GROMACS .gro file of C-alpha atoms in nm:
model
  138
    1UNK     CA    1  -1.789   0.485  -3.609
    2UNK     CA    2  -1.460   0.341  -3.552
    3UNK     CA    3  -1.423   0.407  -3.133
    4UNK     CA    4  -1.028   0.394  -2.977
    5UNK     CA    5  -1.026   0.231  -2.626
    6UNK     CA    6  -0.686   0.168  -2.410
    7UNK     CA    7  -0.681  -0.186  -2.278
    8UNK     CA    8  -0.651  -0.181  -1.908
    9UNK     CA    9  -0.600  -0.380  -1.634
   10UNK     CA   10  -0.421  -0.432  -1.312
   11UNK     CA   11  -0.073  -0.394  -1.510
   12UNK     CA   12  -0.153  -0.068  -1.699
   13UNK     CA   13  -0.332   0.065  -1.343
   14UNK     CA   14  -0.025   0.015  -1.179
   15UNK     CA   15   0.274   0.090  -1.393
   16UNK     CA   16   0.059   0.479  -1.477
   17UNK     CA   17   0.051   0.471  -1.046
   18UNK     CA   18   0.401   0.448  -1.026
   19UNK     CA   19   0.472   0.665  -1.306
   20UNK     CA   20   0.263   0.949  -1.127
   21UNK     CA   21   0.403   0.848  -0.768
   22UNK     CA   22   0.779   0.859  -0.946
   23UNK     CA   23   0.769   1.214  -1.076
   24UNK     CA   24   0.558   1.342  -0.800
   25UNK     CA   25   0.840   1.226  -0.568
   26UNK     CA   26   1.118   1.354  -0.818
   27UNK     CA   27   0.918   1.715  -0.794
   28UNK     CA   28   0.890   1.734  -0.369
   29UNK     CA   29   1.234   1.660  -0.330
   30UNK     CA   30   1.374   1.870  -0.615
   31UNK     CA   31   1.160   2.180  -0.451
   32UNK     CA   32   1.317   2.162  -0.112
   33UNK     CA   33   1.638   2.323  -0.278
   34UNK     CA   34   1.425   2.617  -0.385
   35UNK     CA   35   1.350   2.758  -0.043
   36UNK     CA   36   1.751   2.843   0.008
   37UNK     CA   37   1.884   3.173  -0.059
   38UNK     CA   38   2.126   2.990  -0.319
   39UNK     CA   39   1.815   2.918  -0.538
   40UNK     CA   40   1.706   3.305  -0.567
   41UNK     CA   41   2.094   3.443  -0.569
   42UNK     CA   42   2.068   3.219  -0.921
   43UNK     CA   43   1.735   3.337  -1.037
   44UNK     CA   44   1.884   3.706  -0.959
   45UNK     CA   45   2.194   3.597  -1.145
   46UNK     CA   46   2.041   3.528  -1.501
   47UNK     CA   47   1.742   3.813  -1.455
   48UNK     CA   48   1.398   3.644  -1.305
   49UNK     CA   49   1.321   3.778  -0.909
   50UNK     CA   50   1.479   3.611  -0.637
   51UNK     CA   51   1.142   3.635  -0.494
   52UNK     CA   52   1.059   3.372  -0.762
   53UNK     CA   53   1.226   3.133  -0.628
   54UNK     CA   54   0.977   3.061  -0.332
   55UNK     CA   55   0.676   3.018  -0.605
   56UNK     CA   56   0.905   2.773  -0.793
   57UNK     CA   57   0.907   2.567  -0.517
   58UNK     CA   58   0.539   2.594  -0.402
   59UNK     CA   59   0.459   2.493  -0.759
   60UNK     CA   60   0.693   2.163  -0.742
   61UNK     CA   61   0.585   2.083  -0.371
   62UNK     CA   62   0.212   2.072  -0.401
   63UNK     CA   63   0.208   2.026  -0.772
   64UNK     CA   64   0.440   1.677  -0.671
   65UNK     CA   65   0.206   1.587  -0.396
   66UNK     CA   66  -0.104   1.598  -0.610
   67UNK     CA   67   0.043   1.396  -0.847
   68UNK     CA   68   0.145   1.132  -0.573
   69UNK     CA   69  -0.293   1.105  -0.457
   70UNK     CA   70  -0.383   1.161  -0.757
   71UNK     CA   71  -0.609   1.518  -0.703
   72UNK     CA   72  -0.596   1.760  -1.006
   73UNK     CA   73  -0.298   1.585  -1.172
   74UNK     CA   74  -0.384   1.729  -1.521
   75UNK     CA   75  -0.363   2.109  -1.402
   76UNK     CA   76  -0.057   2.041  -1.161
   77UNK     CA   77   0.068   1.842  -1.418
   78UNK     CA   78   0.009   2.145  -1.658
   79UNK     CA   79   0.141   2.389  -1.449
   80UNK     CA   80   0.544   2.190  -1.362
   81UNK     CA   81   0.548   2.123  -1.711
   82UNK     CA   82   0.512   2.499  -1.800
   83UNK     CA   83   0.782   2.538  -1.510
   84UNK     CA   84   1.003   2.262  -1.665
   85UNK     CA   85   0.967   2.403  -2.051
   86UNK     CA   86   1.062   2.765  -1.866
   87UNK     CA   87   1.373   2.561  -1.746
   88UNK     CA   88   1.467   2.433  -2.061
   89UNK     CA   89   1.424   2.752  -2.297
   90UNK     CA   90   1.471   3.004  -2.021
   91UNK     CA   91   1.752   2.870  -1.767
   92UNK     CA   92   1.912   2.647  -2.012
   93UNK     CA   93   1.865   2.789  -2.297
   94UNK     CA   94   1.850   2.437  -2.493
   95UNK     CA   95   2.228   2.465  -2.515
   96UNK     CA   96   2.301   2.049  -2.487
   97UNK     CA   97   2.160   1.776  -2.462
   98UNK     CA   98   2.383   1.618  -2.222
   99UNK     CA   99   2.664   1.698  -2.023
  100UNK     CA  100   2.659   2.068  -1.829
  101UNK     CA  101   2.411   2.310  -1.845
  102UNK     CA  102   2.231   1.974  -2.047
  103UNK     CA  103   1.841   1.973  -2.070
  104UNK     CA  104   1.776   1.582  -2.041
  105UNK     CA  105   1.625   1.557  -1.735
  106UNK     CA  106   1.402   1.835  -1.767
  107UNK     CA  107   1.327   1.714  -2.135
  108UNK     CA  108   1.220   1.380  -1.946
  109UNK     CA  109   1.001   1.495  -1.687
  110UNK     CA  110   0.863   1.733  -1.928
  111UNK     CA  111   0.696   1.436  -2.171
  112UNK     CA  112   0.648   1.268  -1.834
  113UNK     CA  113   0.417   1.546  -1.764
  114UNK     CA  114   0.257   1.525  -2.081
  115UNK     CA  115   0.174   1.157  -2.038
  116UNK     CA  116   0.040   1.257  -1.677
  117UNK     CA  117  -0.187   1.514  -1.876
  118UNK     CA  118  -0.329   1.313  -2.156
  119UNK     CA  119  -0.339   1.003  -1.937
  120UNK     CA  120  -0.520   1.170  -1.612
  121UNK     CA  121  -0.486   1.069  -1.271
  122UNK     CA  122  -0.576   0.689  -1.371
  123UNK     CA  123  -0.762   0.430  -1.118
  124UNK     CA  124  -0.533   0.419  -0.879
  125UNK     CA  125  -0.609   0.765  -0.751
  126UNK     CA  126  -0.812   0.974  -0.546
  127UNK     CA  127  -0.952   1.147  -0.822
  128UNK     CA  128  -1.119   0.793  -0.905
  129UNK     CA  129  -1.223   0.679  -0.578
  130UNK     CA  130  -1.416   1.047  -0.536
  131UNK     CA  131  -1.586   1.014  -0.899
  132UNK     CA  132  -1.752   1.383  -0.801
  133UNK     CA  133  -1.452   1.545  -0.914
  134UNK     CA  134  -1.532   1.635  -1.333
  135UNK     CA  135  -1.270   1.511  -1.583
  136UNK     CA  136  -1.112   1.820  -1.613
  137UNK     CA  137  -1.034   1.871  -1.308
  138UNK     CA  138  -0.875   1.497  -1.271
   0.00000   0.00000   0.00000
């Protein structure tokens, strides 16, 4: 049987580190406009509850500070990119690309999360410091 192993070592431990730290950054300080009024005056405007707004940004603070240690970063990883494919056909409404009203960054951080899921938390992590913690829970 033919078995498919990544090659890792300090370079691969440390560039999926600061790919997790990155995003889980990008996601705390992109929730911190969600606890305005602004945020749920929009989400009234195109139809969702205002009251939405305040789970929206739960979901990107602690979901973007488990990413950054490295604790349950395939289910909070799961759960922003559900958020961030609700932005993109919801919000957006896949209108452009680019430009206004343009869906690349969520797009991005989107297959971002999708590495995150497939790759797991990686070494550099609490997740594989613990070892208790099952894989699917990683």
């Amino acid at each position: 049987m033919v078995e498919a192993t990544l090659r890792t070592n300090r370079l691969h431990d440390l560039s999926h580190f600061g790919l997790r730290i990155v995003v889980g950054v990008f996601f705390i300080v992109h929730s911190q406009m969600k606890f305005g009024s602004g945020f749920g005056g929009f989400l009234a405007s195109i139809g969702l509850p205002a009251e939405m707004g305040i789970l929206v940004g739960l979901l990107e603070l602690i979901g973007g500070s488990l990413l950054v240690v490295g604790v349950l970063t395939r289910i909070s990883s799961s759960l922003i990119a559900i958020n961030m494919f609700g932005a993109i056909v919801y919000v957006k409404k896949a209108r452009a690309f680019s430009g206004m009203g343009g869906v690349e960054l969520e797009l991005l951080s989107f297959i971002i999360l999708l590495t995150i899921i497939v790759l797991g938390p990686g070494r550099v992590s609490v997740s594989h410091i613990v070892k208790k913690i099952p894989r699917f829970l990683q």
